[in-house]
Coordinates of C-alpha atoms in Angstrom, one line a residue:
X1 CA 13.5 58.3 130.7
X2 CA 17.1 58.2 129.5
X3 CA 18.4 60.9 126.9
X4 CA 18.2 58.3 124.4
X5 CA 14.7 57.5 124.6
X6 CA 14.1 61.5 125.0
X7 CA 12.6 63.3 122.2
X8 CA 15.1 65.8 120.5
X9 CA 13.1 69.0 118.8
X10 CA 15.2 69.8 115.3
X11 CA 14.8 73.0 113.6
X12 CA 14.0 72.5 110.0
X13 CA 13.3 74.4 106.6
X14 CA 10.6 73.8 103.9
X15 CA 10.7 74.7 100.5
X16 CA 9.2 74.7 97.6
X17 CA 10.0 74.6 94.3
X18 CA 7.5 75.3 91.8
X19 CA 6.3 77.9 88.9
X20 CA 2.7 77.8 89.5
X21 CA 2.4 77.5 93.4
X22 CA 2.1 80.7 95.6
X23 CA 1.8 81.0 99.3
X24 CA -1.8 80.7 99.0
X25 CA -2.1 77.5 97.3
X26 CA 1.4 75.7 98.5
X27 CA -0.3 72.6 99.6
X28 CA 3.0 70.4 99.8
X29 CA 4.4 72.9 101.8
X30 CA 1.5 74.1 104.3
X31 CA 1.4 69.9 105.0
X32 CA 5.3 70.0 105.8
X33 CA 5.1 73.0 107.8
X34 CA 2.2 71.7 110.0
X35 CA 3.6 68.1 110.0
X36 CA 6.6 68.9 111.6
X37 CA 5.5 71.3 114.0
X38 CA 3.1 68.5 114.8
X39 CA 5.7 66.3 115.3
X40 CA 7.5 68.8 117.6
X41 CA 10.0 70.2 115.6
X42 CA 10.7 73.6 114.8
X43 CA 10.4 75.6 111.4
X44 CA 13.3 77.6 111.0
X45 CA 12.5 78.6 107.7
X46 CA 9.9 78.3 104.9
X47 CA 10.6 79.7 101.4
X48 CA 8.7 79.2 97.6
X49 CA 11.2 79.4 94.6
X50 CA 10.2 78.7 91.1
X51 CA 12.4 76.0 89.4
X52 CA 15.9 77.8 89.1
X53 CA 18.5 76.1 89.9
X54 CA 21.1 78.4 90.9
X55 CA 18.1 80.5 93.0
X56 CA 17.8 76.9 94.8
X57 CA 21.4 76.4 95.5
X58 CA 21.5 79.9 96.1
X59 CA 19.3 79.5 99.2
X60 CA 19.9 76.2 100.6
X61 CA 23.6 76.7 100.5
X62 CA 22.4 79.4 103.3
X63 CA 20.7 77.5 105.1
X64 CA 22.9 74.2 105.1
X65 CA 25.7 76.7 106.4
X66 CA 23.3 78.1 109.4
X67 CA 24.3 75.9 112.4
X68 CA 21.1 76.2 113.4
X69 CA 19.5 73.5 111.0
X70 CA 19.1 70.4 111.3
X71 CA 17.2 69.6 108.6
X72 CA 15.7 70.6 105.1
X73 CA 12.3 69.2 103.8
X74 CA 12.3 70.0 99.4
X75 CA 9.5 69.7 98.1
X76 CA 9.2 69.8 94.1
X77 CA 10.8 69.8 91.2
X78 CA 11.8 66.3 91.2
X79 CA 9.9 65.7 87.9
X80 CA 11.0 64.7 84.1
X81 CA 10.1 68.1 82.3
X82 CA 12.2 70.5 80.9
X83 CA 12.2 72.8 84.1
X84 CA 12.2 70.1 87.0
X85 CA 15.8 70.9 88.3
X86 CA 15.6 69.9 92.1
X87 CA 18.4 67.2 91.7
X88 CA 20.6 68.9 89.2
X89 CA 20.4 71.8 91.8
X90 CA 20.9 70.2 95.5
X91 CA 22.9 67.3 94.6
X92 CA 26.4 68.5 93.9
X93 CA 25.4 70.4 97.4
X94 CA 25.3 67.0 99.2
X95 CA 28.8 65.3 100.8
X96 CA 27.2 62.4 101.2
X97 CA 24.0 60.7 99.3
X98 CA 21.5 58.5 101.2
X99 CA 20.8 56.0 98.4
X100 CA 18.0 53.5 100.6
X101 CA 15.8 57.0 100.7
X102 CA 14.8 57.1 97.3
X103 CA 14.6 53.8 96.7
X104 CA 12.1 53.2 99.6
X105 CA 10.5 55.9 98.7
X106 CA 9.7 54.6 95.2
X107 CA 8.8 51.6 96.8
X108 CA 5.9 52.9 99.1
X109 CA 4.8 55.1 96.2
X110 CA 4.4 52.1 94.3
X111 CA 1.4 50.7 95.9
X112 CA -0.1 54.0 96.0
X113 CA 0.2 55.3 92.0
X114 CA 2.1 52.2 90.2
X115 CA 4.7 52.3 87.7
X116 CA 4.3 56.3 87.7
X117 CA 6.5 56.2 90.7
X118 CA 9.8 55.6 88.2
X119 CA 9.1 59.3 87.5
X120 CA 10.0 60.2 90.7
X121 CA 13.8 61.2 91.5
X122 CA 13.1 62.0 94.6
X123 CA 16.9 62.1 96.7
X124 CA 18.1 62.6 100.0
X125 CA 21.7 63.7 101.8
X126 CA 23.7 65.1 104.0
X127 CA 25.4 68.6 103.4
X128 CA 27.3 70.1 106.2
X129 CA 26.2 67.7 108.7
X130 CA 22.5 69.0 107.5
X131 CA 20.0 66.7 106.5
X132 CA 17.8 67.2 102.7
X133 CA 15.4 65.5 101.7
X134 CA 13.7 66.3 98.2
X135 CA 10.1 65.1 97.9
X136 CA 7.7 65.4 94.3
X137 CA 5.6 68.4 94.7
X138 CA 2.5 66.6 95.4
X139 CA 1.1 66.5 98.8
X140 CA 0.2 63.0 98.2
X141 CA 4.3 62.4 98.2
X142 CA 4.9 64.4 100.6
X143 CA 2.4 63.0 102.8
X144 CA 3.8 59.7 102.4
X145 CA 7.5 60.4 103.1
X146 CA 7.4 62.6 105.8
X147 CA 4.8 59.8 107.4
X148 CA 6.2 56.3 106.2
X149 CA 9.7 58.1 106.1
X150 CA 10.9 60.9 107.3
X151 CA 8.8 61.2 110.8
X152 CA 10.4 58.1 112.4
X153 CA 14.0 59.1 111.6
X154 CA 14.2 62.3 112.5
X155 CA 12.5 61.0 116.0
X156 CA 15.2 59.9 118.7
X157 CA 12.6 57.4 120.1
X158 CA 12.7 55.3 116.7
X159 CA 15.0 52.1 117.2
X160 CA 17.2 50.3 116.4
X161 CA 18.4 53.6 114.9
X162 CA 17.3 56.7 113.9
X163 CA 19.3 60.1 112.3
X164 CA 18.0 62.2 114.6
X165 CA 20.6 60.7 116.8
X166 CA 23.6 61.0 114.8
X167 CA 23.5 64.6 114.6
X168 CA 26.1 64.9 117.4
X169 CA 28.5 62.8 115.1
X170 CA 27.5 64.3 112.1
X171 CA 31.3 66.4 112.1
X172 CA 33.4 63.7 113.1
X173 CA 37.1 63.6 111.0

C-alpha cells in the first residue's frame, strides 16, 4: 500500500455543550468518543461545558493551539433558544469556514426529521490548521454526521479527496 492509500490515526477532542447533560447521560458524546476510536483515531480529549460562551472559547482556544490536534468533534448548542451559543462562541475562532458542511448536513438531516432541520446551525472550520465541527446535541445528529460526514473525510483512504490529507498543508503561507 502506498502512504496515500494508508490510513492516518488523528487525535481528536469531543465536547459537549449542554446544561442538562452530565457524564452519565452524555449520549452525543459517549457515541463520538466510541465512533472515532472505532474508526481508529485517537481521543485526545473529552470535556462537558454548559452553554457559556466565553467557557467554550475558553477551552477550545486550548485545544486548537495544542499541536497535537487534529481535530475537534462539538457537539451541542447549535439550537434557536436563548442559551444555544455554540456558533456565536467557536466561529470568530475559525480562519476559515467550511460552508458545503452545514449545508449537507442540513441536507441529510432532511430526509430524516424534515423541515426541522432549518433549526440546525450546525458549522464547520478550520482554526489553526485544526479541524471543528459543531454537531446539534442529539445523538441522532451526531450519528448522522460523523457517519454520512465526518468518518470519510477525516479517512485518508476516501477519494478523490479527503481532509485527512491536507493536514500536512494545512500551514502553508
Amino acid at each position: 500500500m502506498s502512504a496515500a492509500t494508508d490510513f492516518k490515526p488523528l487525535s481528536l477532542c469531543v465536547l459537549t455543550v449542554s446544561d442538562s447533560r452530565t457524564p452519565d447521560n452524555d449520549t452525543s458524546g459517549d457515541y463520538l468518543a466510541g465512533a472515532l476510536a472505532e474508526a481508529g483515531h485517537r481521543l485526545h480529549a473529552r470535556a462537558l461545558l454548559p452553554d457559556d460562551k466565553y467557557s467554550l472559547r475558553a477551552l477550545v482556544s486550548q485545544w486548537i493551539a495544542d499541536a497535537e490536534v487534529d481535530g475537534i468533534l462539538v457537539t451541542g448548542g447549535t439550537g434557536f433558544t436563548g442559551r444555544d451559543s455554540t456558533p456565536e462562541a467557536l466561529r470568530p475562532l475559525l480562519d476559515k469556514h467550511m460552508d458545503g458542511f452545514g449545508e449537507l448536513f442540513r441536507q441529510l438531516s432532511f430526509q430524516d426529521i424534515g423541515t426541522s432541520t432549518l433549526q440546525s446551525r450546525a458549522f464547520a472550520g478550520l482554526a489553526n490548521a485544526t479541524f471543528l465541527f459543531a454537531l446539534p446535541g442529539s445523538t441522532g445528529a451526531c450519528r448522522l454526521g460523523w457517519e454520512k460526514i465526518i468518518l470519510a473525510q477525516l479517512d485518508a483512504r476516501t477519494r478523490p479527496c479527503n481532509l485527512a490529507n491536507l493536514r500536512p498543508r494545512l500551514r502553508e503561507a
